[in-house]
mmCIF file of C-alpha atoms in Angstrom:
data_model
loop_
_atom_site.group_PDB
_atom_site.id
_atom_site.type_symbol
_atom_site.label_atom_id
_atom_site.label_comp_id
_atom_site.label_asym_id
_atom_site.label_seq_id
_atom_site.Cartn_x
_atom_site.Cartn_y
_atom_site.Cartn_z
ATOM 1 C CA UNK M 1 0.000 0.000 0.000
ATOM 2 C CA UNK M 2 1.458 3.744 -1.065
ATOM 3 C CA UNK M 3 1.054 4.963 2.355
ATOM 4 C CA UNK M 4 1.273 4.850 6.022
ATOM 5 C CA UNK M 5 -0.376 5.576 8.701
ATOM 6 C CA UNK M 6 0.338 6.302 12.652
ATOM 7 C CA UNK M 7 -1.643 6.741 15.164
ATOM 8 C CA UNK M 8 -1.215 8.944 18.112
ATOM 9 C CA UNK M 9 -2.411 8.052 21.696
ATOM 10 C CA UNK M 10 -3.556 11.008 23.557
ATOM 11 C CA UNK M 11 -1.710 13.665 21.111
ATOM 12 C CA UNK M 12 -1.629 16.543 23.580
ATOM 13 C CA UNK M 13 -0.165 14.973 26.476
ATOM 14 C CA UNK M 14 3.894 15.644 26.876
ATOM 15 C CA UNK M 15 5.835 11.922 27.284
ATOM 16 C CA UNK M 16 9.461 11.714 28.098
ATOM 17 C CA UNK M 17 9.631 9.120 24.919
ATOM 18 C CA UNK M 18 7.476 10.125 21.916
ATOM 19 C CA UNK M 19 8.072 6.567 20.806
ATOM 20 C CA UNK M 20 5.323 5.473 23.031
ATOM 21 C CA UNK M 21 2.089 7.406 22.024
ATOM 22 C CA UNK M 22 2.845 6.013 18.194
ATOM 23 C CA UNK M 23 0.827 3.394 17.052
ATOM 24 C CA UNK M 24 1.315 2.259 13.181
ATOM 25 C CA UNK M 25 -1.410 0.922 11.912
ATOM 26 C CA UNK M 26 -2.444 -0.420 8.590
ATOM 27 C CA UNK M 27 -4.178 2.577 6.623
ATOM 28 C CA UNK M 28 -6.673 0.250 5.349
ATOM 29 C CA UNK M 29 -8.383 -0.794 8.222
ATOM 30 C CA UNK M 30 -10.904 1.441 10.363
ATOM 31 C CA UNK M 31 -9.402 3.887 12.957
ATOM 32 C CA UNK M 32 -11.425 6.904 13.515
ATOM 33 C CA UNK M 33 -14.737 6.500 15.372
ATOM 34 C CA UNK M 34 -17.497 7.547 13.657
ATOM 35 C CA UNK M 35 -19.078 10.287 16.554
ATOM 36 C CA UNK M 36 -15.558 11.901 16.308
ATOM 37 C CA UNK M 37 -15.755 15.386 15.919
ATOM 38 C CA UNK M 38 -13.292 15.864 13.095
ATOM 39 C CA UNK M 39 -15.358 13.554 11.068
ATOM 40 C CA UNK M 40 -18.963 14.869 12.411
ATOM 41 C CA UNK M 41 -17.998 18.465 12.024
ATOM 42 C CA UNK M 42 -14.578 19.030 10.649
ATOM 43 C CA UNK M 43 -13.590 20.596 13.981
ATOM 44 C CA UNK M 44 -10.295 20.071 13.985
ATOM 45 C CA UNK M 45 -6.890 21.091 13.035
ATOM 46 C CA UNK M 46 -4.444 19.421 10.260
ATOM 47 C CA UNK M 47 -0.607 20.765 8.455
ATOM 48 C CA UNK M 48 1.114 18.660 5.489
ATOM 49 C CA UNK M 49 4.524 18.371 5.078
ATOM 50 C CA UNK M 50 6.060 17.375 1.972
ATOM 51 C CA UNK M 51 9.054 14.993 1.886
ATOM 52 C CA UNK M 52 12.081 13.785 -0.384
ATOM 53 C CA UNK M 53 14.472 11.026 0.778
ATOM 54 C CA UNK M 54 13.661 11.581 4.284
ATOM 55 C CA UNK M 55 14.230 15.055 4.286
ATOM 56 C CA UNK M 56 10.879 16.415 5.545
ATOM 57 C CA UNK M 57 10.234 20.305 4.052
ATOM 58 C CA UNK M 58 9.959 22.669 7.094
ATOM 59 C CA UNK M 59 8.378 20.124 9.575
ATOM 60 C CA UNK M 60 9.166 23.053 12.538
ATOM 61 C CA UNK M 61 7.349 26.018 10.792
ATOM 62 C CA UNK M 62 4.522 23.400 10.078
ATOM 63 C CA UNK M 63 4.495 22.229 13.908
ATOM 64 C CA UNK M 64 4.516 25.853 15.245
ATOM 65 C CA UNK M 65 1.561 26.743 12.757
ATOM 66 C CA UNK M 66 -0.108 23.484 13.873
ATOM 67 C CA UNK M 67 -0.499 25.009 17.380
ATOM 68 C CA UNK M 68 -1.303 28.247 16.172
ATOM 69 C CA UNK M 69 -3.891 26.966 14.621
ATOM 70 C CA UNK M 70 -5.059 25.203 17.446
ATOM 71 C CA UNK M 71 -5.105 28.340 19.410
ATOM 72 C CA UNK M 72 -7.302 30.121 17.146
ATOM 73 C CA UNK M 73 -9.548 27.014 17.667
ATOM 74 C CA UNK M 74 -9.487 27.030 21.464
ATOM 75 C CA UNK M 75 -8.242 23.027 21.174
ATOM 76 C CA UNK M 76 -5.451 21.751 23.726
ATOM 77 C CA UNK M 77 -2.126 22.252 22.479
ATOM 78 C CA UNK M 78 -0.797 18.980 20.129
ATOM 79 C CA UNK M 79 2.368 18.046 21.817
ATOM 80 C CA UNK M 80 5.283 18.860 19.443
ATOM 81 C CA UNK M 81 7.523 16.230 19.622
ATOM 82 C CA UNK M 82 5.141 13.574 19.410
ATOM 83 C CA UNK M 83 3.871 14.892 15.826
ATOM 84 C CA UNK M 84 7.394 15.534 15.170
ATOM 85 C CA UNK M 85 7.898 11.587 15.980
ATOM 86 C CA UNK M 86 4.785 10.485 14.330
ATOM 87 C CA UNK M 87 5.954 12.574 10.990
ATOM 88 C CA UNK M 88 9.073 11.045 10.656
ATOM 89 C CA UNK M 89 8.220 7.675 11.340
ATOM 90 C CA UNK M 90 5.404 7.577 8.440
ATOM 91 C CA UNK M 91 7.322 9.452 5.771
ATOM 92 C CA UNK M 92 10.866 6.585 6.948
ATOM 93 C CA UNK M 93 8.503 3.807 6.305
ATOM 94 C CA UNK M 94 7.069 5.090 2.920
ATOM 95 C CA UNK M 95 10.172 6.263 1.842
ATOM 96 C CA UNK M 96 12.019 3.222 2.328
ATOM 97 C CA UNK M 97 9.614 1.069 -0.085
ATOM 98 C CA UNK M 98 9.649 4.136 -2.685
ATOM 99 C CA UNK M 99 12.923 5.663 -2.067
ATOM 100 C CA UNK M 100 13.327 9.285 -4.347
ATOM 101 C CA UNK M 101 9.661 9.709 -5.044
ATOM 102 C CA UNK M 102 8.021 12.738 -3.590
ATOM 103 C CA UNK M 103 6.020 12.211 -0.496
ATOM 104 C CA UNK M 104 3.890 13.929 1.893
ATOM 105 C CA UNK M 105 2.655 13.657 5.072
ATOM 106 C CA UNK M 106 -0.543 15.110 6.623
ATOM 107 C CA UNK M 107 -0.660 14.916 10.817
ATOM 108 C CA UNK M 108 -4.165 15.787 12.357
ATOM 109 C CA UNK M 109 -5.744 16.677 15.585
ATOM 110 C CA UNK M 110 -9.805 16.943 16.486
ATOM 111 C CA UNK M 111 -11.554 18.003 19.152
ATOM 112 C CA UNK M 112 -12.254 14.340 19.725
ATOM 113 C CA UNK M 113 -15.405 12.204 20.649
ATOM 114 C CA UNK M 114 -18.741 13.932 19.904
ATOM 115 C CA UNK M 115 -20.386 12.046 23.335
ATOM 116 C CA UNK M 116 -19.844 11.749 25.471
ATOM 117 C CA UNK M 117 -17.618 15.008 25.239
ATOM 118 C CA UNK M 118 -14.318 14.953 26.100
ATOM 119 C CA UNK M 119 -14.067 11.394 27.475
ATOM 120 C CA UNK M 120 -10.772 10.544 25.325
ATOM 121 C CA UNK M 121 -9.211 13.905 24.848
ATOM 122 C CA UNK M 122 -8.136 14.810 21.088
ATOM 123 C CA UNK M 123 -7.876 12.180 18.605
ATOM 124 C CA UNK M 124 -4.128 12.501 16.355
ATOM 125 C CA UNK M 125 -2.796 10.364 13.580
ATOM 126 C CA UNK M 126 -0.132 11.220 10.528
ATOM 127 C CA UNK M 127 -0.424 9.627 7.690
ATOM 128 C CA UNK M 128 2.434 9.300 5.032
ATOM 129 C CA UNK M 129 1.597 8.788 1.075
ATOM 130 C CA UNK M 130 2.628 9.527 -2.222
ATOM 131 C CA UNK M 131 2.486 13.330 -3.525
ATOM 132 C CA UNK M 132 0.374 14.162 -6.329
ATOM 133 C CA UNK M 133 2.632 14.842 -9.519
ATOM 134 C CA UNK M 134 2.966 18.742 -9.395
ATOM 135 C CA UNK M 135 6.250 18.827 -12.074
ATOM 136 C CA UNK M 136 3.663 19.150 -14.988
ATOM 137 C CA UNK M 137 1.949 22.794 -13.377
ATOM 138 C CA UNK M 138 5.688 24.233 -11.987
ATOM 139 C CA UNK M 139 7.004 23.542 -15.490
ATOM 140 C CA UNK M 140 3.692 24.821 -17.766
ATOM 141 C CA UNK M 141 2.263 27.367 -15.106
ATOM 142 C CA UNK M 142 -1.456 27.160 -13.905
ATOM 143 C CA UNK M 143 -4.780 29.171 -15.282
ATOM 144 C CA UNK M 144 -5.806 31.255 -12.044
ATOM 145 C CA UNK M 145 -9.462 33.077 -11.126
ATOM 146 C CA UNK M 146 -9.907 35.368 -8.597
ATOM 147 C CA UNK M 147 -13.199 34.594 -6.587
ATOM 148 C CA UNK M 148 -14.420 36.657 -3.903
ATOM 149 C CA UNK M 149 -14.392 35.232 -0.199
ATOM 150 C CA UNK M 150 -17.221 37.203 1.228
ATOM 151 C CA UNK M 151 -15.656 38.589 4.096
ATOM 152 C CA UNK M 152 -13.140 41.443 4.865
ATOM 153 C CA UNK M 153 -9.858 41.576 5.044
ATOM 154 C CA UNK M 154 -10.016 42.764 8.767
ATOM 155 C CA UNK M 155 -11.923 39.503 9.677
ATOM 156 C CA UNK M 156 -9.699 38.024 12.582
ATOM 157 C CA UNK M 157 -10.249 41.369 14.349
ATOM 158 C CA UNK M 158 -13.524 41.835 13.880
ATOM 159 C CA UNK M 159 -14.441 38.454 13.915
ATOM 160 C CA UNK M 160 -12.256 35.991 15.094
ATOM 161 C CA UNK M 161 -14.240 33.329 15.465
ATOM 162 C CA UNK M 162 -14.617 32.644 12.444
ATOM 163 C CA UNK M 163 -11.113 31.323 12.328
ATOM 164 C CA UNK M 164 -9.707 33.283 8.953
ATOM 165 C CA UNK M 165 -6.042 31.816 9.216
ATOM 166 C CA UNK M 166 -6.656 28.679 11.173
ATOM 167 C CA UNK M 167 -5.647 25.549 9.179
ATOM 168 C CA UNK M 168 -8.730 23.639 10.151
ATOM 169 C CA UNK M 169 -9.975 20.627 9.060
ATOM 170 C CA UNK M 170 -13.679 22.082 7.684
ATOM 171 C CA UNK M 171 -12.656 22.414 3.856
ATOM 172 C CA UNK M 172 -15.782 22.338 2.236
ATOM 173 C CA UNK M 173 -15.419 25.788 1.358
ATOM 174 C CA UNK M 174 -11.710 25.394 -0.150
ATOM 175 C CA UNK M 175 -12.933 22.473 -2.263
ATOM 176 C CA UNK M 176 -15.917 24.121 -3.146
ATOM 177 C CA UNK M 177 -13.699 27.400 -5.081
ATOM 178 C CA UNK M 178 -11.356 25.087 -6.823
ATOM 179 C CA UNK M 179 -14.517 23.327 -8.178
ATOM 180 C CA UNK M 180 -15.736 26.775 -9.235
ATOM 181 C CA UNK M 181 -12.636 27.299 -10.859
ATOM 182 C CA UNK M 182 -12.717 24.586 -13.056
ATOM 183 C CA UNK M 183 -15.825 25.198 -14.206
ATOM 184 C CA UNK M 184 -14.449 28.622 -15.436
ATOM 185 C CA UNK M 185 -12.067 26.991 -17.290
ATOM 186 C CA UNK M 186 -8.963 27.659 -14.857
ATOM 187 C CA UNK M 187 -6.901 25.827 -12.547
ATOM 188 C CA UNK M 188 -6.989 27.242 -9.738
ATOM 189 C CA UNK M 189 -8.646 30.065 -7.706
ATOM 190 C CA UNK M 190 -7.208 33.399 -5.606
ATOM 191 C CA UNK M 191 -9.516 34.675 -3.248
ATOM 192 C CA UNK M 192 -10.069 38.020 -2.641
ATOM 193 C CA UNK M 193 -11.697 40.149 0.264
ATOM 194 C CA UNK M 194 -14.500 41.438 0.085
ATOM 195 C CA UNK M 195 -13.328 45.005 0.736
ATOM 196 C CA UNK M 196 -10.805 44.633 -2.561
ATOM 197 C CA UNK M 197 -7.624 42.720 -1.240
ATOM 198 C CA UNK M 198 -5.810 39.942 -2.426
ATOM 199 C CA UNK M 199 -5.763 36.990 0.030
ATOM 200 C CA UNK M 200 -4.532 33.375 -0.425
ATOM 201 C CA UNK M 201 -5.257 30.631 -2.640
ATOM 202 C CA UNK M 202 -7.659 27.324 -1.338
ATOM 203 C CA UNK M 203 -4.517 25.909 -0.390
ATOM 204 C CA UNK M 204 -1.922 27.857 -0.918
ATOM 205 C CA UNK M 205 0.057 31.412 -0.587
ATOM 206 C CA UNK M 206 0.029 34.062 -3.454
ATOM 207 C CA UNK M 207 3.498 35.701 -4.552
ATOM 208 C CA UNK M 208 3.164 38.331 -7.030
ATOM 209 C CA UNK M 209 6.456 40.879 -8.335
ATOM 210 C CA UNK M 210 5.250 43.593 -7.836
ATOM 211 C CA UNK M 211 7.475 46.996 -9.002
ATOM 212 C CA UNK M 212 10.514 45.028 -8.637
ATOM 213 C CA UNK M 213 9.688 43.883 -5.286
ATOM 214 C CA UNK M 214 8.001 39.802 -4.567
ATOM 215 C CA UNK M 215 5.335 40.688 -2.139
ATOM 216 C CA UNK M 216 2.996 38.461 -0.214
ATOM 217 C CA UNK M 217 -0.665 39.440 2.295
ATOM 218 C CA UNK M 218 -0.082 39.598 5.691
ATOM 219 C CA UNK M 219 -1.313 36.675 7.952
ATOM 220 C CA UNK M 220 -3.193 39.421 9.517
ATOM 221 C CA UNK M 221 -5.177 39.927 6.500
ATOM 222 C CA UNK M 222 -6.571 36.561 7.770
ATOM 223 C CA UNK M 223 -4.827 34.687 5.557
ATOM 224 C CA UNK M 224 -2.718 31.422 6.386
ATOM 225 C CA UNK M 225 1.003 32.125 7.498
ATOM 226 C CA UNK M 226 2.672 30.259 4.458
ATOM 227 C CA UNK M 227 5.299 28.190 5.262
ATOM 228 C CA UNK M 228 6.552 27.174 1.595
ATOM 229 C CA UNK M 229 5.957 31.331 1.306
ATOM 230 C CA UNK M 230 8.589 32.164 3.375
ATOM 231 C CA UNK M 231 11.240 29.648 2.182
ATOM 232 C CA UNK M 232 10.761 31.315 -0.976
ATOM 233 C CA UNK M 233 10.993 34.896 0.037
ATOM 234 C CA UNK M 234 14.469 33.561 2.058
ATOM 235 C CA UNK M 235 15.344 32.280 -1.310
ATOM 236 C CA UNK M 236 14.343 35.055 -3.223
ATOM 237 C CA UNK M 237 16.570 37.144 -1.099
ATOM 238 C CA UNK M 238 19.823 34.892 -1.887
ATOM 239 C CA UNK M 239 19.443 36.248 -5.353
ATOM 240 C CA UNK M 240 19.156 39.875 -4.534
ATOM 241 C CA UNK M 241 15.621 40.079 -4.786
ATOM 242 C CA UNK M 242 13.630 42.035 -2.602
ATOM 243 C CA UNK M 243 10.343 40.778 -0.523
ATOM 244 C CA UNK M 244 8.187 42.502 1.327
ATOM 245 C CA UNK M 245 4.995 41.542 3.444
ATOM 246 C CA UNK M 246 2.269 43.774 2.984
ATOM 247 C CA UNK M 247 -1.641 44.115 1.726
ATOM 248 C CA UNK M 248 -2.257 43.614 -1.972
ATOM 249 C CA UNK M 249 -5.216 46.164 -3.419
ATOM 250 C CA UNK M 250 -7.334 44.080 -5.963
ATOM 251 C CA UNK M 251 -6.247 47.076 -8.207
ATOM 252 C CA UNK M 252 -2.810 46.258 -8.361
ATOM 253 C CA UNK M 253 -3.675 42.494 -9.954
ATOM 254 C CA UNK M 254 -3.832 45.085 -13.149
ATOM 255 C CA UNK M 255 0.103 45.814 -13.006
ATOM 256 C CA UNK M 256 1.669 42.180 -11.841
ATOM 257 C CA UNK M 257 4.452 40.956 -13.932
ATOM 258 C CA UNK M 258 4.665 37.581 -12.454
ATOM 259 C CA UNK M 259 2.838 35.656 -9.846
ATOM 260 C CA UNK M 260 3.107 32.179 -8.290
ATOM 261 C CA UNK M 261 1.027 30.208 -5.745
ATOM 262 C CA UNK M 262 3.218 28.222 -3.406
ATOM 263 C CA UNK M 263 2.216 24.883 -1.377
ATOM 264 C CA UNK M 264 4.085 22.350 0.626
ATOM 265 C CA UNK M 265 3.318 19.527 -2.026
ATOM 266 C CA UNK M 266 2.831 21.612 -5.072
ATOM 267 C CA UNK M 267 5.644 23.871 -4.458
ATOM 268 C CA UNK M 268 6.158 27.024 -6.288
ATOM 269 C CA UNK M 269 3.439 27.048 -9.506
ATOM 270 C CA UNK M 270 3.819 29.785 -11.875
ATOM 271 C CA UNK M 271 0.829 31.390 -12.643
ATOM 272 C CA UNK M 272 0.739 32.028 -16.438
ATOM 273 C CA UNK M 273 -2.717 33.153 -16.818
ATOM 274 C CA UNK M 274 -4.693 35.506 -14.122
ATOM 275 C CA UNK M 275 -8.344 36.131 -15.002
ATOM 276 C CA UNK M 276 -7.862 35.786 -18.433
ATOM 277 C CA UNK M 277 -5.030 38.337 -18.865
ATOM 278 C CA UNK M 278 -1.337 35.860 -19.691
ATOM 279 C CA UNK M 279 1.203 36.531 -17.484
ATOM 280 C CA UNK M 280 5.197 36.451 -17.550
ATOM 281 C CA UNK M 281 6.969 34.115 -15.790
ATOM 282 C CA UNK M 282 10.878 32.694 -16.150
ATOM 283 C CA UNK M 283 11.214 29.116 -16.338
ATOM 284 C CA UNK M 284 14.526 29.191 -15.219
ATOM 285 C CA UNK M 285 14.215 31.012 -12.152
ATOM 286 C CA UNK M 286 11.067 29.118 -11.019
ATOM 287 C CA UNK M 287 12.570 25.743 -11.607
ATOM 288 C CA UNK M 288 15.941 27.093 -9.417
ATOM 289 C CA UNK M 289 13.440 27.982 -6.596
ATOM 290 C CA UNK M 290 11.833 24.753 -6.635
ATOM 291 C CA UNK M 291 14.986 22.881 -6.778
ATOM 292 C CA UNK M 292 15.716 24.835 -3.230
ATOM 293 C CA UNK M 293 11.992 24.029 -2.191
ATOM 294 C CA UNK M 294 12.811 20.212 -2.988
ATOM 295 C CA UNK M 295 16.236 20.094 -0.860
ATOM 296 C CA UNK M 296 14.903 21.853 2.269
ATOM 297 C CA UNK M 297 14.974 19.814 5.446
ATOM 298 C CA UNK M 298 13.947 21.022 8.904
#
């Protein structure tokens, strides 16, 4: 079987040995119980990791944005070094019966059982498996709408809890605009605020060169803190080029030379097209920044 899965044993409680809340299990047979919450209501929290010869792509900025997210959803706090444990043992299992083929691994926490409530505590697993095949869209580019979000870009101030910039488990929503997409004859989707910002893609982070400068929203624009994002803008800044943070006005879409959206599996994508209007992009220089994206390790 292409993947593999392990289970964690009470994921938020601190052991002196990670070893022993890990459970592998075969991914085929039943695990999750079917009152849990992250199956019920998608309340819970999840990060993916991508992974090349054992080398796992920025497992720490993933862990620290695991708990973030789990602050944002009021959940107890997943215990690091267990996922980190968990992580590496199902990507060294898979990766040893498919050595040099991209991998990635997806770790999860939920709220746990439904009823009674809070009997267990959270439920946690990782599971390792094969990576989709991304080469074809960081080679060719992607076709790119821009779809509005419906809220503003000052939602996790004024509203927090709806959980803008929480990875969370309920993804309805993010399937939902990439199905729009395609039925628009495009790729992929950017959303937008509805006050007139650029935001994030379903699943990833938006990069656009703008005035000589690559430039990326703000997590406080209740977008997701990228973590593939900000390997690139380190990389970007090797070359001499500069990166800044900051919001995006829909109106500036109009001037962007060059764009990408970046991802832990998919990398960084090119986009060639952007709501019909072709954009620039160099081959080269994206295929050099995914060949740094590829050989991370942390």
């Amino acid at each position: 079987m292409d993947s593999v899965l392990v289970m964690i044993d009470h994921p938020d409680r601190p052991r002196q040995d990670p070893a022993e809340a890990l459970r592998p299990e075969d991914a085929a047979d039943p695990q999750v119980l079917v009152n849990d919450l992250g199956i019920t209501r998608g309340d819970g929290i999840f990060e993916v990791a991508g992974s090349v010869d054992g080398r796992v792509h920025a497992l720490q900025a993933h862990l620290d944005r695991f708990a973030r997210s789990a602050r944002l959803m009021d959940l107890p706090a997943p215990d690091q070094p267990v996922y980190r444990a968990a992580v590496h043992t199902a990507l060294g299992r898979l990766a040893a019966r498919l050595p040099g083929r991209e991998l990635s691994c997806k770790f999860i926490m939920t709220r746990g059982l439904e009823y009674p409530p809070g009997a267990h505590g959270p439920t946690g697993w990782a599971v390792a498996m094969i990576a989709p095949d991304y080469r074809p869209q960081r080679r060719a580019g992607i076709v790119v709408v821009t779809l509005d979000r419906g809220v503003r870009r000052d939602v996790m101030q004024t509203s927090p809890w709806l959980l803008a910039g929480a990875k969370s488990l309920s993804y309805a929503v993010n399937r939902s605009v990439v199905r729009e997409a395609v039925r628009r004859g495009a790729d992929d989707t950017l959303l937008v605020s509805s006050d007139g910002y650029v935001l994030e893609g379903p699943s990833a982070s938006f990069l656009a060169l703008i005035d000589g400068e690559v430039v990326t929203p703000p997590a406080s624009d209740g977008v997701l803190p990228g973590t593939t994002q900000a390997d690139a803008f380190a990389w970007f800044a090797q070359q001499g080029i500069p990166t800044r943070v900051r919001s995006i006005d829909c109106e500036e879409l109009a001037g962007v030379r060059s764009a990408w959206l970046t991802s832990s599996t998919r990398l960084a994508a090119p986009i060639r097209e952007l709501d019909g209007r072709p954009l620039d992009f160099d081959p080269d220089l994206t295929a050099r920044l995914n060949e740094h994206l590829l050989g991370r390790d942390g």
